[in-house]
Coordinates of C-alpha atoms and ligand atoms in Angstrom, one line a residue:
X8 CA 0.0 0.0 0.0
X9 CA 1.5 3.3 -1.1
X10 CA 0.0 6.7 -0.4
X11 CA 0.7 8.8 -3.5
X12 CA 0.7 12.6 -2.9
X13 CA 0.1 15.5 -5.1
X14 CA -1.3 16.6 -8.4
X15 CA 0.9 17.1 -11.5
X16 CA 0.2 20.8 -12.2
X17 CA 2.4 23.4 -14.0
X18 CA 5.4 21.1 -14.3
X19 CA 5.6 19.8 -10.7
X20 CA 3.8 17.6 -8.2
X21 CA 1.9 20.0 -5.9
X22 CA -0.1 19.3 -2.8
X23 CA -3.8 18.7 -3.3
X24 CA -6.1 21.4 -2.0
X25 CA -8.0 18.9 0.2
X26 CA -7.2 16.0 2.4
X27 CA -9.5 13.3 0.9
X28 CA -8.0 10.3 -0.9
X29 CA -9.2 7.6 -3.3
X30 CA -8.3 4.0 -2.5
X31 CA -7.0 2.0 -5.5
X32 CA -7.9 -1.7 -5.3
X33 CA -6.4 -4.7 -7.1
X34 CA -9.5 -6.4 -8.7
X35 CA -7.8 -9.8 -8.5
X36 CA -7.5 -10.0 -4.7
X37 CA -9.5 -7.0 -3.6
X38 CA -6.6 -5.5 -1.7
X39 CA -6.0 -1.8 -1.5
X40 CA -2.7 -1.2 -3.3
X41 CA -2.5 2.6 -2.9
X42 CA -4.2 5.9 -2.5
X43 CA -4.2 9.1 -4.5
X44 CA -5.6 12.5 -3.6
X45 CA -9.2 13.1 -4.4
X46 CA -9.1 16.4 -6.3
X47 CA -11.7 19.2 -5.9
X48 CA -12.8 22.2 -7.9
X49 CA -9.9 24.1 -6.4
X50 CA -7.3 21.7 -7.8
X51 CA -9.1 21.8 -11.2
X52 CA -9.0 25.6 -11.2
X53 CA -5.3 25.6 -10.5
X54 CA -4.7 23.1 -13.3
X55 CA -6.8 24.9 -15.8
X56 CA -5.1 28.2 -15.0
X57 CA -1.7 26.6 -15.5
X58 CA -2.9 25.2 -18.9
X59 CA -4.2 28.6 -20.0
X60 CA -1.0 30.3 -19.0
X61 CA 1.1 27.7 -21.0
X62 CA -1.1 27.9 -24.1
X63 CA 0.3 30.9 -26.0
X64 CA 3.9 29.7 -26.0
X65 CA 3.0 26.0 -26.7
X66 CA 0.6 27.1 -29.5
X67 CA 3.4 29.2 -31.0
X68 CA 6.0 26.4 -30.7
X69 CA 6.9 25.2 -34.2
X70 CA 5.3 21.9 -35.1
X71 CA 8.7 20.3 -35.6
X72 CA 9.6 21.1 -32.0
X73 CA 6.2 19.8 -30.7
X74 CA 6.9 16.6 -32.8
X75 CA 10.3 16.2 -31.1
X76 CA 8.7 16.4 -27.6
X77 CA 6.2 13.8 -28.6
X78 CA 9.0 11.6 -30.0
X79 CA 10.8 12.0 -26.7
X80 CA 7.5 11.0 -24.8
X81 CA 7.2 7.9 -27.0
X82 CA 10.8 7.0 -26.0
X83 CA 10.0 7.3 -22.3
X84 CA 6.9 5.2 -22.7
X85 CA 9.1 2.5 -24.4
X86 CA 11.6 2.7 -21.6
X87 CA 8.9 2.4 -19.0
X88 CA 6.8 -0.2 -20.8
X89 CA 7.3 -2.9 -18.1
X90 CA 6.3 -0.5 -15.3
X91 CA 3.2 0.6 -17.3
X92 CA 2.1 -3.0 -17.9
X93 CA 2.7 -3.9 -14.2
X94 CA 0.7 -0.9 -13.0
X95 CA -2.3 -1.6 -15.3
X96 CA -2.3 -5.2 -14.2
X97 CA -2.3 -4.1 -10.6
X98 CA -5.1 -1.6 -10.8
X99 CA -7.2 -3.0 -13.7
X100 CA -6.5 -6.8 -13.2
X101 CA -5.7 -7.6 -16.8
X102 CA -3.3 -10.5 -17.4
X103 CA 0.3 -9.2 -17.6
X104 CA 0.8 -10.4 -21.2
X105 CA -2.2 -8.4 -22.4
X106 CA -1.1 -5.4 -20.4
X107 CA 2.3 -5.6 -22.1
X108 CA 1.0 -6.0 -25.6
X109 CA -2.0 -3.7 -25.4
X110 CA -2.1 -1.4 -22.4
X111 CA 1.6 -0.5 -22.8
X112 CA 2.0 -1.3 -26.5
X113 CA -0.9 0.7 -28.1
X114 CA 0.0 4.0 -26.3
X115 CA 3.5 3.7 -27.6
X116 CA 2.2 3.3 -31.2
X117 CA -0.3 6.2 -30.8
X118 CA 2.3 8.5 -29.3
X119 CA 4.7 7.6 -32.2
X120 CA 2.0 8.3 -34.7
X121 CA 1.4 11.8 -33.4
X122 CA 5.1 12.5 -33.3
X123 CA 5.1 11.8 -37.0
X124 CA 1.8 13.6 -37.7
X125 CA 2.9 16.8 -35.9
X126 CA 6.0 16.9 -38.1
X127 CA 4.1 16.3 -41.4
X128 CA 0.6 17.8 -41.0
X129 CA -0.2 20.8 -43.2
X130 CA -1.1 23.4 -40.5
X131 CA -1.4 25.9 -43.3
X132 CA -3.1 25.6 -46.7
X133 CA -4.1 27.8 -49.6
X134 CA -7.5 28.0 -51.2
X135 CA -8.4 30.6 -53.8
X136 CA -7.3 34.0 -52.4
X137 CA -7.1 32.7 -48.8
X138 CA -4.5 31.1 -46.6
X139 CA -6.1 28.8 -44.0
X140 CA -4.3 28.3 -40.7
X141 CA -5.1 25.3 -38.6
X142 CA -4.8 26.6 -35.1
X143 CA -5.0 24.8 -31.7
X144 CA -8.5 25.0 -30.2
X145 CA -7.1 25.9 -26.8
X146 CA -7.2 24.3 -23.4
X147 CA -8.5 20.7 -23.5
X148 CA -10.2 18.8 -20.7
X149 CA -9.7 15.1 -21.1
X150 CA -11.9 12.9 -18.9
X151 CA -11.0 9.2 -19.3
X152 CA -12.3 5.8 -18.2
X153 CA -10.6 2.8 -16.8
X154 CA -10.9 0.1 -19.4
X155 CA -7.8 1.0 -21.5
X156 CA -6.5 3.5 -19.0
X157 CA -3.3 4.7 -20.6
X158 CA -4.5 4.3 -24.2
X159 CA -7.5 6.5 -23.6
X160 CA -5.3 9.2 -22.0
X161 CA -2.7 9.1 -24.8
X162 CA -5.4 9.0 -27.6
X163 CA -6.4 12.5 -26.3
X164 CA -3.2 14.0 -25.0
X165 CA -0.9 13.1 -27.9
X166 CA -3.1 14.7 -30.7
X167 CA -3.9 17.7 -28.4
X168 CA -0.2 18.4 -27.8
X169 CA 0.6 17.8 -31.5
X170 CA -2.1 20.4 -32.4
X171 CA -0.6 23.0 -30.0
X172 CA -3.3 22.6 -27.3
X173 CA -2.6 22.4 -23.5
X174 CA -4.3 19.7 -21.5
X175 CA -5.8 18.9 -18.1
X176 CA -6.5 15.2 -17.6
X177 CA -9.0 13.7 -15.1
X178 CA -8.4 9.9 -15.2
X179 CA -10.9 7.3 -13.9
X180 CA -11.0 6.9 -10.1
X181 CA -10.3 3.1 -10.5
X182 CA -7.1 3.5 -12.6
X183 CA -5.2 6.7 -11.4
X184 CA -1.8 5.0 -11.0
X185 CA -1.0 4.6 -14.7
X186 CA -2.1 8.2 -15.2
X187 CA 0.4 9.4 -12.6
X188 CA 3.1 7.3 -14.3
X189 CA 2.2 9.0 -17.5
X190 CA 2.6 12.4 -15.9
X191 CA 6.1 11.4 -14.8
X192 CA 6.8 10.3 -18.4
X193 CA 5.6 13.7 -19.8
X194 CA 7.9 15.4 -17.3
X195 CA 10.9 13.3 -18.3
X196 CA 10.2 14.0 -22.0
X197 CA 10.8 17.7 -21.3
X198 CA 7.4 19.2 -22.1
X199 CA 7.2 22.8 -20.9
X200 CA 5.4 23.4 -17.5
X201 CA 1.7 23.7 -17.7
X202 CA 1.3 22.0 -21.1
X203 CA 0.1 18.8 -19.4
X204 CA -1.6 18.7 -16.1
X205 CA -3.2 15.8 -14.1
X206 CA -5.9 16.1 -11.4
X207 CA -7.0 12.8 -9.9
X208 CA -10.5 12.7 -8.3
X209 CA -14.1 11.6 -8.5
X210 CA -16.1 12.1 -11.6
X211 CA -19.0 14.1 -10.1
X212 CA -16.5 16.3 -8.2
X213 CA -13.2 16.8 -10.2
X214 CA -14.6 15.6 -13.5
X215 CA -17.7 17.9 -13.4
X216 CA -15.7 20.9 -12.2
X217 CA -13.3 20.4 -15.2
X218 CA -16.2 20.1 -17.7
X219 CA -17.8 23.2 -16.2
X220 CA -14.6 25.3 -16.1
X221 CA -15.0 28.4 -18.3
X222 CA -11.2 28.2 -19.0
X223 CA -11.7 25.0 -20.9
X224 CA -12.3 25.2 -24.7
X225 CA -12.9 21.5 -25.5
X226 CA -14.0 18.6 -23.4
X227 CA -13.0 15.2 -24.7
X228 CA -14.7 12.5 -22.8
X229 CA -14.7 8.7 -23.1
X230 CA -17.1 6.7 -20.9
X231 CA -20.8 6.0 -20.3
X232 CA -23.6 7.4 -22.3
X233 CA -25.2 8.8 -19.2
X234 CA -22.2 10.9 -18.2
X235 CA -21.5 11.8 -21.9
X236 CA -25.0 13.3 -22.1
X237 CA -24.4 15.5 -19.0
X238 CA -21.0 16.7 -20.3
X239 CA -22.6 17.6 -23.7
X240 CA -25.3 19.6 -21.9
X241 CA -22.7 21.5 -19.8
X242 CA -20.7 22.2 -22.9
X243 CA -23.7 23.3 -24.9
X244 CA -24.4 25.9 -22.2
X245 CA -21.0 27.5 -22.7
X246 CA -20.9 26.8 -26.5
X247 CA -17.7 24.8 -26.1
X248 CA -16.7 21.9 -28.3
X249 CA -17.1 18.3 -27.1
X250 CA -15.8 15.0 -28.3
X251 CA -17.6 12.0 -26.9
X252 CA -16.6 8.3 -27.2
X253 CA -19.5 6.4 -25.6
X254 CA -19.6 2.7 -25.9
X255 CA -21.4 0.4 -28.3
X256 CA -23.2 -2.9 -29.0
X257 CA -21.4 -4.0 -32.0
X258 CA -22.4 -6.8 -34.4
X259 CA -20.2 -9.6 -35.7
X260 CA -21.9 -10.6 -38.9
X261 CA -21.0 -14.0 -40.2
X262 CA -22.4 -14.2 -43.7
X263 CA -23.3 -17.7 -45.1
X264 CA -20.1 -18.0 -47.2
X265 CA -17.7 -17.2 -44.3
X266 CA -15.2 -19.6 -42.7
X267 CA -17.5 -20.3 -39.7
X268 CA -15.0 -21.7 -37.2
X269 CA -12.6 -18.8 -37.8
X270 CA -15.3 -16.2 -37.5
X271 CA -16.7 -17.7 -34.3
X272 CA -13.3 -18.2 -32.7
X273 CA -12.0 -14.7 -33.4
X274 CA -15.4 -13.4 -32.4
X275 CA -15.4 -15.0 -29.0
X276 CA -11.8 -13.9 -28.4
X277 CA -12.8 -10.4 -29.3
X278 CA -15.5 -10.3 -26.7
X279 CA -13.4 -12.0 -23.9
X280 CA -10.4 -9.8 -24.5
X281 CA -9.9 -7.3 -21.5
X282 CA -12.7 -9.3 -19.8
X283 CA -15.3 -7.8 -22.2
X284 CA -14.5 -4.3 -21.1
X285 CA -14.0 -2.9 -24.6
X286 CA -16.4 -0.3 -26.0
X287 CA -15.9 -1.6 -29.6
X288 CA -16.3 -5.3 -28.6
X289 CA -18.5 -7.4 -31.0
X290 CA -21.0 -8.4 -28.3
X291 CA -23.7 -9.6 -30.7
X292 CA -22.8 -12.5 -33.1
X293 CA -25.2 -12.8 -36.0
X294 CA -25.4 -16.2 -37.7
X295 CA -27.6 -17.5 -40.6
X296 CA -30.2 -20.0 -39.4
X297 CA -28.7 -22.9 -41.4
X298 CA -25.5 -22.7 -39.5
X299 CA -26.8 -21.4 -36.2
X300 CA -26.6 -24.5 -34.1
X301 CA -23.1 -25.3 -35.3
X302 CA -22.0 -21.7 -34.5
X303 CA -23.5 -21.9 -31.0
X304 CA -21.6 -25.2 -30.3
X305 CA -18.3 -23.7 -31.5
X306 CA -18.8 -20.5 -29.5
X307 CA -19.6 -22.5 -26.3
X308 CA -16.5 -24.6 -26.8
X309 CA -14.4 -21.5 -27.4
X310 CA -15.7 -19.7 -24.3
X311 CA -15.2 -22.7 -22.1
X312 CA -11.6 -22.8 -23.1
X313 CA -11.1 -19.4 -21.6
X314 CA -11.9 -20.8 -18.2
X315 CA -10.3 -18.5 -15.7
X316 CA -7.6 -17.3 -18.1
X317 CA -9.4 -14.0 -18.4
X318 CA -8.9 -11.4 -15.7
X319 CA -11.6 -9.9 -13.4
X320 CA -13.7 -6.9 -14.2
X321 CA -12.6 -3.6 -12.7
X322 CA -14.6 -3.4 -9.5
X323 CA -17.4 -4.9 -7.4
X324 CA -20.0 -2.6 -8.9
X325 CA -19.1 -3.6 -12.5
X326 CA -19.1 -7.3 -11.5
X327 CA -22.6 -7.0 -9.9
X328 CA -23.8 -5.1 -13.0
X329 CA -22.5 -7.7 -15.4
X330 CA -23.9 -10.6 -13.4
X331 CA -27.2 -8.7 -13.2
X332 CA -27.3 -8.6 -17.0
X333 CA -26.6 -12.4 -17.1
X334 CA -29.5 -13.0 -14.8
X335 CA -31.7 -10.8 -16.9
X336 CA -30.8 -12.7 -20.0
X337 CA -31.8 -15.9 -18.4
X338 CA -35.0 -14.3 -17.1
X339 CA -35.9 -13.0 -20.6
X340 CA -35.6 -16.5 -22.1
X341 CA -32.1 -16.5 -23.7
X342 CA -30.3 -19.9 -23.4
X343 CA -27.0 -20.1 -21.5
X344 CA -24.5 -22.3 -23.3
X345 CA -21.4 -21.2 -21.4
X346 CA -20.7 -19.4 -18.1
X347 CA -23.5 -17.9 -16.1
X348 CA -24.1 -15.5 -13.2
X349 CA -22.3 -17.6 -10.5
X350 CA -19.0 -16.2 -9.2
X351 CA -16.2 -18.4 -10.5
X352 CA -13.9 -17.6 -7.6
X353 CA -14.5 -16.5 -4.0
X354 CA -12.3 -13.4 -4.1
X355 CA -11.7 -11.0 -7.0
X356 CA -14.2 -9.4 -9.3
X357 CA -14.4 -12.3 -11.7
X358 CA -17.2 -13.1 -14.1
X359 CA -17.4 -16.4 -16.0
X360 CA -16.9 -16.2 -19.8
X361 CA -20.6 -16.3 -20.8
X362 CA -22.4 -17.2 -24.1
X363 CA -26.1 -16.9 -24.7
X364 CA -27.9 -18.5 -27.6
X365 CA -31.5 -17.9 -28.8
X366 CA -31.1 -14.2 -28.1
X367 CA -33.7 -12.1 -29.8
X368 CA -33.4 -8.4 -30.8
X369 CA -35.9 -7.2 -28.2
X370 CA -34.0 -8.6 -25.2
X371 CA -32.1 -6.3 -22.9
X372 CA -28.8 -8.2 -23.4
X373 CA -29.2 -7.6 -27.2
X374 CA -29.6 -3.9 -26.8
X375 CA -27.6 -2.6 -23.8
X376 CA -23.9 -2.4 -23.3
X377 CA -23.0 -5.0 -20.7
X378 CA -19.2 -4.3 -20.5
X379 CA -18.3 -7.8 -19.4
X380 CA -17.3 -11.1 -20.9
X381 CA -20.8 -11.9 -22.3
X382 CA -21.6 -12.8 -25.9
X383 CA -25.1 -12.9 -27.4
X384 CA -25.7 -15.1 -30.5
X385 CA -28.7 -14.0 -32.7
X386 CA -30.2 -15.9 -35.7
X387 CA -30.9 -14.2 -39.0
X388 CA -33.0 -15.4 -42.0
X389 CA -31.2 -13.6 -44.9
X390 CA -28.8 -10.7 -45.5
X391 CA -31.4 -8.0 -45.3
X392 CA -32.5 -9.4 -41.9
X393 CA -28.9 -9.5 -40.8
X394 CA -28.5 -5.9 -41.7
X395 CA -31.6 -4.8 -40.0
X396 CA -30.5 -6.6 -36.8
X397 CA -27.0 -5.2 -37.0
X398 CA -28.3 -1.7 -37.3
X399 CA -31.0 -2.2 -34.8
X400 CA -29.5 -0.5 -31.7
X401 CA -29.0 3.1 -30.6
X402 CA -25.2 2.5 -30.9
X403 CA -22.9 2.4 -33.9
X404 CA -19.2 2.2 -32.8
X405 CA -17.7 -0.9 -34.5
X406 CA -18.5 -4.2 -36.1
X407 CA -17.2 -7.1 -38.1
X408 CA -18.2 -8.9 -41.3
X409 CA -17.0 -12.3 -42.4
X410 CA -17.6 -13.7 -46.0
X411 CA -15.9 -16.0 -48.4
X412 CA -15.6 -13.2 -50.8
X413 CA -14.0 -9.9 -49.5
X414 CA -16.1 -7.8 -51.9
X415 CA -19.3 -9.2 -50.4
X416 CA -18.1 -8.4 -46.9
X417 CA -17.2 -4.9 -47.9
X418 CA -20.6 -4.4 -49.6
X419 CA -22.3 -5.4 -46.4
X420 CA -20.0 -3.3 -44.2
X421 CA -20.8 -0.2 -46.3
X422 CA -24.5 -0.5 -45.3
X423 CA -23.7 -0.8 -41.6
X424 CA -24.4 2.3 -39.4
X425 CA -21.1 2.2 -37.6
X426 CA -17.8 3.9 -37.4
X427 CA -15.5 1.0 -38.2
X428 CA -15.8 -2.5 -39.4
X429 CA -13.2 -5.3 -39.5
X430 CA -13.4 -7.3 -42.7
X431 CA -12.6 -11.0 -42.3
X432 CA -10.7 -10.4 -39.1
X433 CA -8.8 -7.2 -40.1
X434 CA -6.4 -5.9 -37.5
X435 CA -6.7 -2.8 -35.3
X436 CA -5.0 0.2 -37.1
X437 CA -3.9 3.1 -34.8
X438 CA -4.0 5.5 -37.8
X439 CA -7.6 4.8 -38.7
X440 CA -10.3 7.2 -37.3
X441 CA -12.1 5.7 -34.3
X442 CA -15.5 6.9 -33.1
X443 CA -19.2 6.3 -33.3
X444 CA -22.2 6.8 -35.4
X445 CA -25.5 7.4 -33.6
X446 CA -25.3 7.4 -29.8
X447 CA -21.8 5.9 -29.8
X448 CA -20.5 9.4 -29.8
X449 CA -19.4 12.6 -31.5
X450 CA -16.0 13.1 -33.1
X451 CA -13.1 10.8 -34.0
X452 CA -9.9 9.8 -32.3
X453 CA -6.6 8.6 -33.7
X454 CA -4.7 9.4 -36.8
X455 CA -5.1 12.6 -38.8
X456 CA -8.8 12.7 -38.0
X457 CA -8.1 12.6 -34.3
X458 CA -5.6 15.5 -34.8
X459 CA -8.2 17.6 -36.6
X460 CA -10.5 17.4 -33.5
X461 CA -8.1 19.7 -31.7
X462 CA -7.7 22.3 -34.4
X463 CA -9.8 25.2 -35.6
X464 CA -9.3 27.1 -38.8
X465 CA -8.6 30.7 -39.4
X466 CA -8.9 32.0 -42.9
X467 CA -6.9 35.0 -44.1
X468 CA -8.0 36.6 -47.4
X469 CA -5.6 38.4 -49.7
Ligands
NAP505 P1 -18.2 6.8 -16.3 O1 -18.8 7.1 -15.0 O2 -18.9 7.4 -17.5 O3 -16.7 7.2 -16.3 C1 -15.9 7.8 -17.3 C2 -15.1 9.0 -16.7 O4 -16.0 10.1 -16.4 C3 -14.4 8.7 -15.4 O5 -13.2 9.5 -15.3 C4 -15.4 9.2 -14.4 O6 -14.9 9.5 -13.1 C5 -15.9 10.5 -15.1 N1 -17.2 11.0 -14.6 C6 -18.2 10.3 -13.9 N2 -19.2 11.2 -13.6 C7 -18.9 12.4 -14.1 C8 -19.5 13.7 -14.1 N3 -20.7 13.8 -13.6 N4 -18.9 14.7 -14.7 C9 -17.7 14.5 -15.3 N5 -17.0 13.4 -15.3 C10 -17.6 12.3 -14.7 O7 -18.2 5.3 -16.6 P2 -18.1 4.2 -15.4 O8 -19.0 4.5 -14.3 O9 -16.7 4.0 -15.0 O10 -18.6 2.9 -16.2 C11 -20.0 2.7 -16.4 C12 -20.3 2.2 -17.8 O11 -19.9 3.1 -18.8 C13 -19.7 0.9 -18.1 O12 -20.4 -0.2 -17.6 C14 -19.7 0.9 -19.6 O13 -20.9 0.5 -20.1 C15 -19.5 2.3 -19.9 N6 -18.1 2.6 -20.3 C16 -17.8 2.8 -21.6 C17 -16.5 3.1 -21.9 C18 -16.0 3.3 -23.3 O14 -14.9 3.1 -23.6 N7 -16.9 3.8 -24.2 C19 -15.5 3.1 -20.9 C20 -15.8 2.9 -19.6 C21 -17.2 2.7 -19.3 P3 -15.0 8.3 -12.0 O15 -14.0 7.3 -12.5 O16 -14.6 8.9 -10.8 O17 -16.4 7.7 -12.1
MG506 MG1 -18.2 6.3 -12.6

C-alpha cells in the first residue's frame, strides 16, 4: 500500500487542496494497493489556469519542436513499458501479457503516430485568395475511463499536444496510478510546464468541475452514455466543443459464405479480451439460421476454453452489474450455453466467460452495453434481416463482417451504421479514425482525423 501525494500541475507535483483520498484496489485479490488525492474544484481551477498560461507559448512552438517532444515522450513510454504494464495489471486486473501487448504497446504506437503527424501535417493551406491556418483549439479537458486507462489518455493528450493545445486530464478513479506514471513520463520527456496537467479525483467532483470550467475550450470524454450526455449539456451551455466516445453494442456478422470456425473463434476472443471491457467489442454475433446450431456449439466450446484465463472486471459494482445482465438474459428467455451468473472464484471481481444462444433483438442483453465477458448469439434469415438486426440498436461504434468473398463483406459493411468494421478479421489500425455513429459518440480519435478534433481554422484573405 503506497500513499501517493500531489497533483501534477504546472510542471511539478503539488499538494492537493483537500485531504481526501481515493483508494486504489487490485481487482484480482480486492486488496488496497495505494491511495491518490481526491481532487476538488480548487485543484481543477489551479490546473486549468496553468494550462491557460502555458497555451500561448506552446501554440506558437513550431510543429517540428512539438513533434520532437512527442517523440521523446514515446521513447520514455518505451523505456517504462514494463512499469506501465505492471501498473495496469495491478489496478485493472488484466493478465500481464495483455497489459504488455495492449495497455503498454498501443499507447507507444499512438504517441509515435502523433510525433510523425505533428511533423508532417499541413497546418497551413491555400484555397483561392485565402490562406487557411489550422490553429489549436485551446485548453483541452480530457476525462477518461478505466478500461484502456493509458490508451484513452494518450489518444487524447498526444493529438492535443501535436495540435498545440494544452491539457488537463481527469483519469478514472479506478485507474489513477498509470495516469500518474504517464505524468512522470511527460515530465521526463521535457514538455514545458503547464502544457500537461493531471488532477485525480471523482467524476462528479473533479470531472464535473473540469467540464464546467470556463477556462476549458474543448471537453474530450470517453465513458458511459449517461455521463456523456451530462457533459454535452454542460458544454452546450458554454458553447464549447465536445468529443464523446461512448460505448457500443457492435455486431459480428457472419455471412453464409464465411469460414464459420474462424469467424466464431475470433469473435469469441474479441469479446473475452480485456474481460469484455471494450467499447468496440462485437458483443452480438449474427449467424444464418442454417449454421446457427453449429456456431453456438463452436462458441460455447471456445468460451469454455477461456476458463479462468481472463482477468476480473474492474470493480465490485461492474461485477454486480454484469452478473445482473446475465441473470436478466436468463429471465428474458435466452439460453445459456457457457458461463453464467455464479461467481467463478471467492475473491476478486471475476465473471465467467458467458455465451447466450437464442437471443432475440428485443432482449435487454441484445440492446444494452454490458461491459463484461458476455456474448449474445442471434439468428438471421437472410442478408437483409442480418443488416436490420446489425443496425437495430442506438449504438454504432464498431462491427465485423465475415464472408468467403471480400467484396461481399465490404458491400455489407458499407451498409452498416457504424464507425468502423473489421473485414474477415482485419487488424486494429492506430492510424484509422475511431469513433461512433448514432449514440456511440461525437467526433473521432486517432490518426489525422483525431488531430483535426483539436484544431480550428482561421482564414486570411488576400
Ligand atoms: P463513467 O462514470 O462514464 O466514467 C468515465 C469518466 O467520467 C471517469 O473518469 C469518471 O470518473 C468520469 N465521470 C463520472 N461522472 C462524471 C461527471 N458527472 N462529470 C464529469 N466526469 C464524470 O463510466 P463508469 O461508471 O466508469 O462505467 C459505467 C459504464 O460506462 C460501463 O459499464 C460501460 O458500459 C460504460 N463505459 C464505456 C467506456 C467506453 O470506452 N466507451 C469506458 C468505460 C465505461 P470516475 O472514475 O470517478 O467515475
Ligand atoms: Mg463512474
